[in-house]
Amino acid sequence: MTAFTIRRLDAAAARAACDALADIHRACVADGASVSLMADTPREEALAFWQGVAESVAAGGTILLVAEDGDGRARGTVQVSFADKPNQPHRGDLAKMLVHPDAQGRGLGAALLAAAEREALAAGRWLLVLDTTPGTPAERLYTRGGWEPVGVIPDFALWPQGGLGATKLFYKDLRGR
């Protein structure tokens, strides 16, 4: 496994990382991942997405983690977005678990997932939810990580190259019950 470091980004670091995170996001979409963007999404739109994430970090609504290789290059990322409803102060959404295609298969996804869970719990968010595409390495990662499947929703989102795909919902109670 290649050495990497996972760190939580504050608002300034999140803003500074937007270019690299947009590039990772676009590379994952080009590799077939269904993660918000379409195959023909201009780089400026991907960059605007990450600038919005940085603003959410600044506002205290999102934990943003980045995994960097030994050269300090961003190779992966994950977010925990806090539920903003008064009756859900204990809940968060795991989102945009992205590992650059050329860095996959080295344990980076599992390390990012574990770090996100630790950060969420430290922030008082002990119930996390996520959705992912069934039959993918991401689904296997979450299953191995102890996430509980809830169900599958057909025709949930478009594939990056077009056509509808399903999503599978998961949750995890981090209290260890």
JSON list of C-alpha atoms in Angstrom, two decimals:
[
{"chain": "A", "resi": 1, "resn": "MET", "atom": "CA", "xyz": [0.00, 0.00, 0.00]},
{"chain": "A", "resi": 2, "resn": "THR", "atom": "CA", "xyz": [1.29, 3.43, -0.92]},
{"chain": "A", "resi": 3, "resn": "ALA", "atom": "CA", "xyz": [1.79, 5.81, 2.00]},
{"chain": "A", "resi": 4, "resn": "PHE", "atom": "CA", "xyz": [-0.85, 8.49, 2.36]},
{"chain": "A", "resi": 5, "resn": "THR", "atom": "CA", "xyz": [-2.06, 10.95, 4.94]},
{"chain": "A", "resi": 6, "resn": "ILE", "atom": "CA", "xyz": [-5.68, 11.80, 5.70]},
{"chain": "A", "resi": 7, "resn": "ARG", "atom": "CA", "xyz": [-6.44, 15.22, 7.08]},
{"chain": "A", "resi": 8, "resn": "ARG", "atom": "CA", "xyz": [-9.50, 17.28, 7.86]},
{"chain": "A", "resi": 9, "resn": "LEU", "atom": "CA", "xyz": [-9.65, 20.54, 5.93]},
{"chain": "A", "resi": 10, "resn": "ASP", "atom": "CA", "xyz": [-10.64, 23.82, 7.50]},
{"chain": "A", "resi": 11, "resn": "ALA", "atom": "CA", "xyz": [-12.31, 26.48, 5.36]},
{"chain": "A", "resi": 12, "resn": "ALA", "atom": "CA", "xyz": [-9.08, 27.96, 3.99]},
{"chain": "A", "resi": 13, "resn": "ALA", "atom": "CA", "xyz": [-7.61, 24.55, 3.17]},
{"chain": "A", "resi": 14, "resn": "ALA", "atom": "CA", "xyz": [-10.92, 23.46, 1.60]},
{"chain": "A", "resi": 15, "resn": "ARG", "atom": "CA", "xyz": [-10.90, 26.51, -0.65]},
{"chain": "A", "resi": 16, "resn": "ALA", "atom": "CA", "xyz": [-7.28, 25.83, -1.61]},
{"chain": "A", "resi": 17, "resn": "ALA", "atom": "CA", "xyz": [-8.08, 22.18, -2.44]},
{"chain": "A", "resi": 18, "resn": "CYS", "atom": "CA", "xyz": [-11.01, 22.86, -4.78]},
{"chain": "A", "resi": 19, "resn": "ASP", "atom": "CA", "xyz": [-8.98, 22.48, -7.98]},
{"chain": "A", "resi": 20, "resn": "ALA", "atom": "CA", "xyz": [-7.52, 19.13, -6.94]},
{"chain": "A", "resi": 21, "resn": "LEU", "atom": "CA", "xyz": [-10.86, 17.83, -5.65]},
{"chain": "A", "resi": 22, "resn": "ALA", "atom": "CA", "xyz": [-12.63, 18.87, -8.86]},
{"chain": "A", "resi": 23, "resn": "ASP", "atom": "CA", "xyz": [-9.99, 16.93, -10.82]},
{"chain": "A", "resi": 24, "resn": "ILE", "atom": "CA", "xyz": [-10.48, 13.80, -8.67]},
{"chain": "A", "resi": 25, "resn": "HIS", "atom": "CA", "xyz": [-14.26, 14.12, -9.03]},
{"chain": "A", "resi": 26, "resn": "ARG", "atom": "CA", "xyz": [-14.05, 14.44, -12.81]},
{"chain": "A", "resi": 27, "resn": "ALA", "atom": "CA", "xyz": [-11.61, 11.50, -13.04]},
{"chain": "A", "resi": 28, "resn": "CYS", "atom": "CA", "xyz": [-14.00, 9.28, -11.07]},
{"chain": "A", "resi": 29, "resn": "VAL", "atom": "CA", "xyz": [-16.91, 10.30, -13.31]},
{"chain": "A", "resi": 30, "resn": "ALA", "atom": "CA", "xyz": [-14.80, 9.63, -16.41]},
{"chain": "A", "resi": 31, "resn": "ASP", "atom": "CA", "xyz": [-14.13, 6.19, -14.94]},
{"chain": "A", "resi": 32, "resn": "GLY", "atom": "CA", "xyz": [-17.90, 5.55, -14.75]},
{"chain": "A", "resi": 33, "resn": "ALA", "atom": "CA", "xyz": [-18.81, 6.59, -11.19]},
{"chain": "A", "resi": 34, "resn": "SER", "atom": "CA", "xyz": [-22.25, 8.10, -10.71]},
{"chain": "A", "resi": 35, "resn": "VAL", "atom": "CA", "xyz": [-21.41, 10.91, -8.26]},
{"chain": "A", "resi": 36, "resn": "SER", "atom": "CA", "xyz": [-23.46, 14.00, -9.13]},
{"chain": "A", "resi": 37, "resn": "LEU", "atom": "CA", "xyz": [-21.67, 15.07, -12.32]},
{"chain": "A", "resi": 38, "resn": "MET", "atom": "CA", "xyz": [-22.24, 13.99, -15.90]},
{"chain": "A", "resi": 39, "resn": "ALA", "atom": "CA", "xyz": [-19.46, 12.91, -18.27]},
{"chain": "A", "resi": 40, "resn": "ASP", "atom": "CA", "xyz": [-19.69, 16.18, -20.18]},
{"chain": "A", "resi": 41, "resn": "THR", "atom": "CA", "xyz": [-19.74, 18.43, -17.10]},
{"chain": "A", "resi": 42, "resn": "PRO", "atom": "CA", "xyz": [-17.36, 21.34, -17.71]},
{"chain": "A", "resi": 43, "resn": "ARG", "atom": "CA", "xyz": [-14.48, 21.66, -15.26]},
{"chain": "A", "resi": 44, "resn": "GLU", "atom": "CA", "xyz": [-15.87, 25.03, -14.14]},
{"chain": "A", "resi": 45, "resn": "GLU", "atom": "CA", "xyz": [-19.05, 23.33, -12.90]},
{"chain": "A", "resi": 46, "resn": "ALA", "atom": "CA", "xyz": [-17.07, 20.73, -10.99]},
{"chain": "A", "resi": 47, "resn": "LEU", "atom": "CA", "xyz": [-14.97, 23.50, -9.49]},
{"chain": "A", "resi": 48, "resn": "ALA", "atom": "CA", "xyz": [-18.13, 25.41, -8.51]},
{"chain": "A", "resi": 49, "resn": "PHE", "atom": "CA", "xyz": [-19.43, 22.26, -6.79]},
{"chain": "A", "resi": 50, "resn": "TRP", "atom": "CA", "xyz": [-16.28, 22.05, -4.65]},
{"chain": "A", "resi": 51, "resn": "GLN", "atom": "CA", "xyz": [-16.34, 25.76, -3.91]},
{"chain": "A", "resi": 52, "resn": "GLY", "atom": "CA", "xyz": [-19.83, 25.19, -2.52]},
{"chain": "A", "resi": 53, "resn": "VAL", "atom": "CA", "xyz": [-18.48, 22.37, -0.37]},
{"chain": "A", "resi": 54, "resn": "ALA", "atom": "CA", "xyz": [-15.75, 24.70, 0.90]},
{"chain": "A", "resi": 55, "resn": "GLU", "atom": "CA", "xyz": [-18.39, 27.26, 1.85]},
{"chain": "A", "resi": 56, "resn": "SER", "atom": "CA", "xyz": [-20.31, 24.57, 3.74]},
{"chain": "A", "resi": 57, "resn": "VAL", "atom": "CA", "xyz": [-17.09, 23.73, 5.60]},
{"chain": "A", "resi": 58, "resn": "ALA", "atom": "CA", "xyz": [-16.73, 27.43, 6.43]},
{"chain": "A", "resi": 59, "resn": "ALA", "atom": "CA", "xyz": [-20.33, 27.53, 7.69]},
{"chain": "A", "resi": 60, "resn": "GLY", "atom": "CA", "xyz": [-19.78, 24.48, 9.90]},
{"chain": "A", "resi": 61, "resn": "GLY", "atom": "CA", "xyz": [-22.15, 22.22, 7.97]},
{"chain": "A", "resi": 62, "resn": "THR", "atom": "CA", "xyz": [-19.62, 19.81, 6.48]},
{"chain": "A", "resi": 63, "resn": "ILE", "atom": "CA", "xyz": [-16.56, 17.85, 7.50]},
{"chain": "A", "resi": 64, "resn": "LEU", "atom": "CA", "xyz": [-14.22, 17.53, 4.51]},
{"chain": "A", "resi": 65, "resn": "LEU", "atom": "CA", "xyz": [-11.39, 15.03, 4.54]},
{"chain": "A", "resi": 66, "resn": "VAL", "atom": "CA", "xyz": [-8.66, 14.63, 1.94]},
{"chain": "A", "resi": 67, "resn": "ALA", "atom": "CA", "xyz": [-6.18, 11.82, 1.45]},
{"chain": "A", "resi": 68, "resn": "GLU", "atom": "CA", "xyz": [-2.78, 12.90, 0.16]},
{"chain": "A", "resi": 69, "resn": "ASP", "atom": "CA", "xyz": [0.10, 10.83, -1.15]},
{"chain": "A", "resi": 70, "resn": "GLY", "atom": "CA", "xyz": [3.70, 11.24, -0.02]},
{"chain": "A", "resi": 71, "resn": "ASP", "atom": "CA", "xyz": [4.13, 14.12, -2.47]},
{"chain": "A", "resi": 72, "resn": "GLY", "atom": "CA", "xyz": [1.19, 16.02, -0.95]},
{"chain": "A", "resi": 73, "resn": "ARG", "atom": "CA", "xyz": [-1.10, 15.39, -3.94]},
{"chain": "A", "resi": 74, "resn": "ALA", "atom": "CA", "xyz": [-4.78, 14.84, -3.18]},
{"chain": "A", "resi": 75, "resn": "ARG", "atom": "CA", "xyz": [-5.74, 11.27, -4.13]},
{"chain": "A", "resi": 76, "resn": "GLY", "atom": "CA", "xyz": [-9.11, 10.92, -2.42]},
{"chain": "A", "resi": 77, "resn": "THR", "atom": "CA", "xyz": [-11.78, 12.68, -0.40]},
{"chain": "A", "resi": 78, "resn": "VAL", "atom": "CA", "xyz": [-14.95, 12.16, 1.60]},
{"chain": "A", "resi": 79, "resn": "GLN", "atom": "CA", "xyz": [-17.47, 14.43, 3.32]},
{"chain": "A", "resi": 80, "resn": "VAL", "atom": "CA", "xyz": [-19.83, 14.22, 6.23]},
{"chain": "A", "resi": 81, "resn": "SER", "atom": "CA", "xyz": [-22.63, 16.74, 5.83]},
{"chain": "A", "resi": 82, "resn": "PHE", "atom": "CA", "xyz": [-24.63, 17.48, 8.95]},
{"chain": "A", "resi": 83, "resn": "ALA", "atom": "CA", "xyz": [-28.40, 17.19, 8.95]},
{"chain": "A", "resi": 84, "resn": "ASP", "atom": "CA", "xyz": [-29.68, 20.70, 9.58]},
{"chain": "A", "resi": 85, "resn": "LYS", "atom": "CA", "xyz": [-33.07, 19.81, 11.02]},
{"chain": "A", "resi": 86, "resn": "PRO", "atom": "CA", "xyz": [-33.70, 20.57, 14.71]},
{"chain": "A", "resi": 87, "resn": "ASN", "atom": "CA", "xyz": [-34.88, 17.01, 15.29]},
{"chain": "A", "resi": 88, "resn": "GLN", "atom": "CA", "xyz": [-31.73, 15.43, 13.76]},
{"chain": "A", "resi": 89, "resn": "PRO", "atom": "CA", "xyz": [-28.73, 16.83, 15.64]},
{"chain": "A", "resi": 90, "resn": "HIS", "atom": "CA", "xyz": [-27.24, 13.34, 15.83]},
{"chain": "A", "resi": 91, "resn": "ARG", "atom": "CA", "xyz": [-27.27, 12.55, 12.07]},
{"chain": "A", "resi": 92, "resn": "GLY", "atom": "CA", "xyz": [-25.05, 13.13, 9.07]},
{"chain": "A", "resi": 93, "resn": "ASP", "atom": "CA", "xyz": [-24.75, 12.11, 5.44]},
{"chain": "A", "resi": 94, "resn": "LEU", "atom": "CA", "xyz": [-21.60, 10.49, 4.12]},
{"chain": "A", "resi": 95, "resn": "ALA", "atom": "CA", "xyz": [-21.04, 11.89, 0.65]},
{"chain": "A", "resi": 96, "resn": "LYS", "atom": "CA", "xyz": [-18.61, 12.11, -2.24]},
{"chain": "A", "resi": 97, "resn": "MET", "atom": "CA", "xyz": [-16.37, 9.23, -1.23]},
{"chain": "A", "resi": 98, "resn": "LEU", "atom": "CA", "xyz": [-13.95, 9.59, -4.12]},
{"chain": "A", "resi": 99, "resn": "VAL", "atom": "CA", "xyz": [-10.63, 7.91, -4.76]},
{"chain": "A", "resi": 100, "resn": "HIS", "atom": "CA", "xyz": [-8.79, 8.83, -7.95]},
{"chain": "A", "resi": 101, "resn": "PRO", "atom": "CA", "xyz": [-8.92, 5.82, -10.32]},
{"chain": "A", "resi": 102, "resn": "ASP", "atom": "CA", "xyz": [-5.13, 5.49, -10.36]},
{"chain": "A", "resi": 103, "resn": "ALA", "atom": "CA", "xyz": [-5.06, 5.30, -6.54]},
{"chain": "A", "resi": 104, "resn": "GLN", "atom": "CA", "xyz": [-7.82, 2.71, -6.11]},
{"chain": "A", "resi": 105, "resn": "GLY", "atom": "CA", "xyz": [-7.24, -0.76, -4.71]},
{"chain": "A", "resi": 106, "resn": "ARG", "atom": "CA", "xyz": [-4.72, 0.35, -2.09]},
{"chain": "A", "resi": 107, "resn": "GLY", "atom": "CA", "xyz": [-6.92, 0.66, 0.99]},
{"chain": "A", "resi": 108, "resn": "LEU", "atom": "CA", "xyz": [-7.48, 4.39, 0.61]},
{"chain": "A", "resi": 109, "resn": "GLY", "atom": "CA", "xyz": [-11.28, 4.11, 0.52]},
{"chain": "A", "resi": 110, "resn": "ALA", "atom": "CA", "xyz": [-11.37, 2.07, 3.72]},
{"chain": "A", "resi": 111, "resn": "ALA", "atom": "CA", "xyz": [-9.03, 4.53, 5.44]},
{"chain": "A", "resi": 112, "resn": "LEU", "atom": "CA", "xyz": [-11.13, 7.51, 4.34]},
{"chain": "A", "resi": 113, "resn": "LEU", "atom": "CA", "xyz": [-14.31, 5.77, 5.52]},
{"chain": "A", "resi": 114, "resn": "ALA", "atom": "CA", "xyz": [-12.83, 5.01, 8.95]},
{"chain": "A", "resi": 115, "resn": "ALA", "atom": "CA", "xyz": [-11.56, 8.59, 9.29]},
{"chain": "A", "resi": 116, "resn": "ALA", "atom": "CA", "xyz": [-14.95, 10.02, 8.31]},
{"chain": "A", "resi": 117, "resn": "GLU", "atom": "CA", "xyz": [-16.68, 7.85, 10.89]},
{"chain": "A", "resi": 118, "resn": "ARG", "atom": "CA", "xyz": [-14.24, 8.96, 13.62]},
{"chain": "A", "resi": 119, "resn": "GLU", "atom": "CA", "xyz": [-14.67, 12.65, 12.72]},
{"chain": "A", "resi": 120, "resn": "ALA", "atom": "CA", "xyz": [-18.46, 12.35, 12.60]},
{"chain": "A", "resi": 121, "resn": "LEU", "atom": "CA", "xyz": [-18.59, 10.68, 16.00]},
{"chain": "A", "resi": 122, "resn": "ALA", "atom": "CA", "xyz": [-16.26, 13.30, 17.48]},
{"chain": "A", "resi": 123, "resn": "ALA", "atom": "CA", "xyz": [-18.69, 15.93, 16.15]},
{"chain": "A", "resi": 124, "resn": "GLY", "atom": "CA", "xyz": [-21.64, 14.22, 17.88]},
{"chain": "A", "resi": 125, "resn": "ARG", "atom": "CA", "xyz": [-23.01, 12.69, 14.68]},
{"chain": "A", "resi": 126, "resn": "TRP", "atom": "CA", "xyz": [-23.45, 9.03, 15.51]},
{"chain": "A", "resi": 127, "resn": "LEU", "atom": "CA", "xyz": [-25.99, 8.04, 12.85]},
{"chain": "A", "resi": 128, "resn": "LEU", "atom": "CA", "xyz": [-24.75, 8.26, 9.27]},
{"chain": "A", "resi": 129, "resn": "VAL", "atom": "CA", "xyz": [-26.53, 7.51, 6.01]},
{"chain": "A", "resi": 130, "resn": "LEU", "atom": "CA", "xyz": [-25.29, 7.19, 2.44]},
{"chain": "A", "resi": 131, "resn": "ASP", "atom": "CA", "xyz": [-26.32, 5.99, -0.97]},
{"chain": "A", "resi": 132, "resn": "THR", "atom": "CA", "xyz": [-24.21, 4.21, -3.57]},
{"chain": "A", "resi": 133, "resn": "THR", "atom": "CA", "xyz": [-24.55, 2.32, -6.81]},
{"chain": "A", "resi": 134, "resn": "PRO", "atom": "CA", "xyz": [-25.34, -1.37, -6.30]},
{"chain": "A", "resi": 135, "resn": "GLY", "atom": "CA", "xyz": [-22.79, -3.90, -7.52]},
{"chain": "A", "resi": 136, "resn": "THR", "atom": "CA", "xyz": [-19.82, -1.55, -7.33]},
{"chain": "A", "resi": 137, "resn": "PRO", "atom": "CA", "xyz": [-16.60, -1.63, -5.31]},
{"chain": "A", "resi": 138, "resn": "ALA", "atom": "CA", "xyz": [-18.10, 1.19, -3.21]},
{"chain": "A", "resi": 139, "resn": "GLU", "atom": "CA", "xyz": [-21.00, -1.05, -2.17]},
{"chain": "A", "resi": 140, "resn": "ARG", "atom": "CA", "xyz": [-18.53, -3.77, -1.15]},
{"chain": "A", "resi": 141, "resn": "LEU", "atom": "CA", "xyz": [-16.48, -1.21, 0.80]},
{"chain": "A", "resi": 142, "resn": "TYR", "atom": "CA", "xyz": [-19.50, -0.07, 2.83]},
{"chain": "A", "resi": 143, "resn": "THR", "atom": "CA", "xyz": [-20.65, -3.64, 3.45]},
{"chain": "A", "resi": 144, "resn": "ARG", "atom": "CA", "xyz": [-17.17, -4.65, 4.69]},
{"chain": "A", "resi": 145, "resn": "GLY", "atom": "CA", "xyz": [-17.19, -1.50, 6.85]},
{"chain": "A", "resi": 146, "resn": "GLY", "atom": "CA", "xyz": [-20.26, -2.68, 8.75]},
{"chain": "A", "resi": 147, "resn": "TRP", "atom": "CA", "xyz": [-22.82, -0.43, 7.08]},
{"chain": "A", "resi": 148, "resn": "GLU", "atom": "CA", "xyz": [-26.39, -1.76, 7.10]},
{"chain": "A", "resi": 149, "resn": "PRO", "atom": "CA", "xyz": [-28.28, -1.89, 3.79]},
{"chain": "A", "resi": 150, "resn": "VAL", "atom": "CA", "xyz": [-31.76, -0.41, 3.81]},
{"chain": "A", "resi": 151, "resn": "GLY", "atom": "CA", "xyz": [-32.97, -0.92, 0.26]},
{"chain": "A", "resi": 152, "resn": "VAL", "atom": "CA", "xyz": [-32.55, -0.14, -3.41]},
{"chain": "A", "resi": 153, "resn": "ILE", "atom": "CA", "xyz": [-34.28, 2.66, -5.30]},
{"chain": "A", "resi": 154, "resn": "PRO", "atom": "CA", "xyz": [-34.48, 2.00, -9.06]},
{"chain": "A", "resi": 155, "resn": "ASP", "atom": "CA", "xyz": [-33.90, 4.76, -11.61]},
{"chain": "A", "resi": 156, "resn": "PHE", "atom": "CA", "xyz": [-32.49, 7.06, -8.92]},
{"chain": "A", "resi": 157, "resn": "ALA", "atom": "CA", "xyz": [-29.95, 9.00, -10.97]},
{"chain": "A", "resi": 158, "resn": "LEU", "atom": "CA", "xyz": [-28.42, 9.24, -14.40]},
{"chain": "A", "resi": 159, "resn": "TRP", "atom": "CA", "xyz": [-25.19, 7.45, -15.22]},
{"chain": "A", "resi": 160, "resn": "PRO", "atom": "CA", "xyz": [-22.46, 9.90, -16.27]},
{"chain": "A", "resi": 161, "resn": "GLN", "atom": "CA", "xyz": [-22.83, 8.82, -19.91]},
{"chain": "A", "resi": 162, "resn": "GLY", "atom": "CA", "xyz": [-26.64, 8.72, -19.73]},
{"chain": "A", "resi": 163, "resn": "GLY", "atom": "CA", "xyz": [-29.26, 6.15, -18.79]},
{"chain": "A", "resi": 164, "resn": "LEU", "atom": "CA", "xyz": [-30.84, 5.63, -15.39]},
{"chain": "A", "resi": 165, "resn": "GLY", "atom": "CA", "xyz": [-29.24, 3.70, -12.56]},
{"chain": "A", "resi": 166, "resn": "ALA", "atom": "CA", "xyz": [-30.32, 2.48, -9.14]},
{"chain": "A", "resi": 167, "resn": "THR", "atom": "CA", "xyz": [-28.95, 3.48, -5.76]},
{"chain": "A", "resi": 168, "resn": "LYS", "atom": "CA", "xyz": [-28.64, 1.45, -2.58]},
{"chain": "A", "resi": 169, "resn": "LEU", "atom": "CA", "xyz": [-29.20, 3.14, 0.78]},
{"chain": "A", "resi": 170, "resn": "PHE", "atom": "CA", "xyz": [-27.08, 2.31, 3.83]},
{"chain": "A", "resi": 171, "resn": "TYR", "atom": "CA", "xyz": [-26.85, 3.52, 7.43]},
{"chain": "A", "resi": 172, "resn": "LYS", "atom": "CA", "xyz": [-24.43, 3.03, 10.29]},
{"chain": "A", "resi": 173, "resn": "ASP", "atom": "CA", "xyz": [-24.90, 3.64, 14.00]},
{"chain": "A", "resi": 174, "resn": "LEU", "atom": "CA", "xyz": [-21.45, 4.64, 15.23]},
{"chain": "A", "resi": 175, "resn": "ARG", "atom": "CA", "xyz": [-22.29, 4.13, 18.90]},
{"chain": "A", "resi": 176, "resn": "GLY", "atom": "CA", "xyz": [-21.21, 0.49, 18.57]},
{"chain": "A", "resi": 177, "resn": "ARG", "atom": "CA", "xyz": [-24.41, -1.16, 19.73]}
]
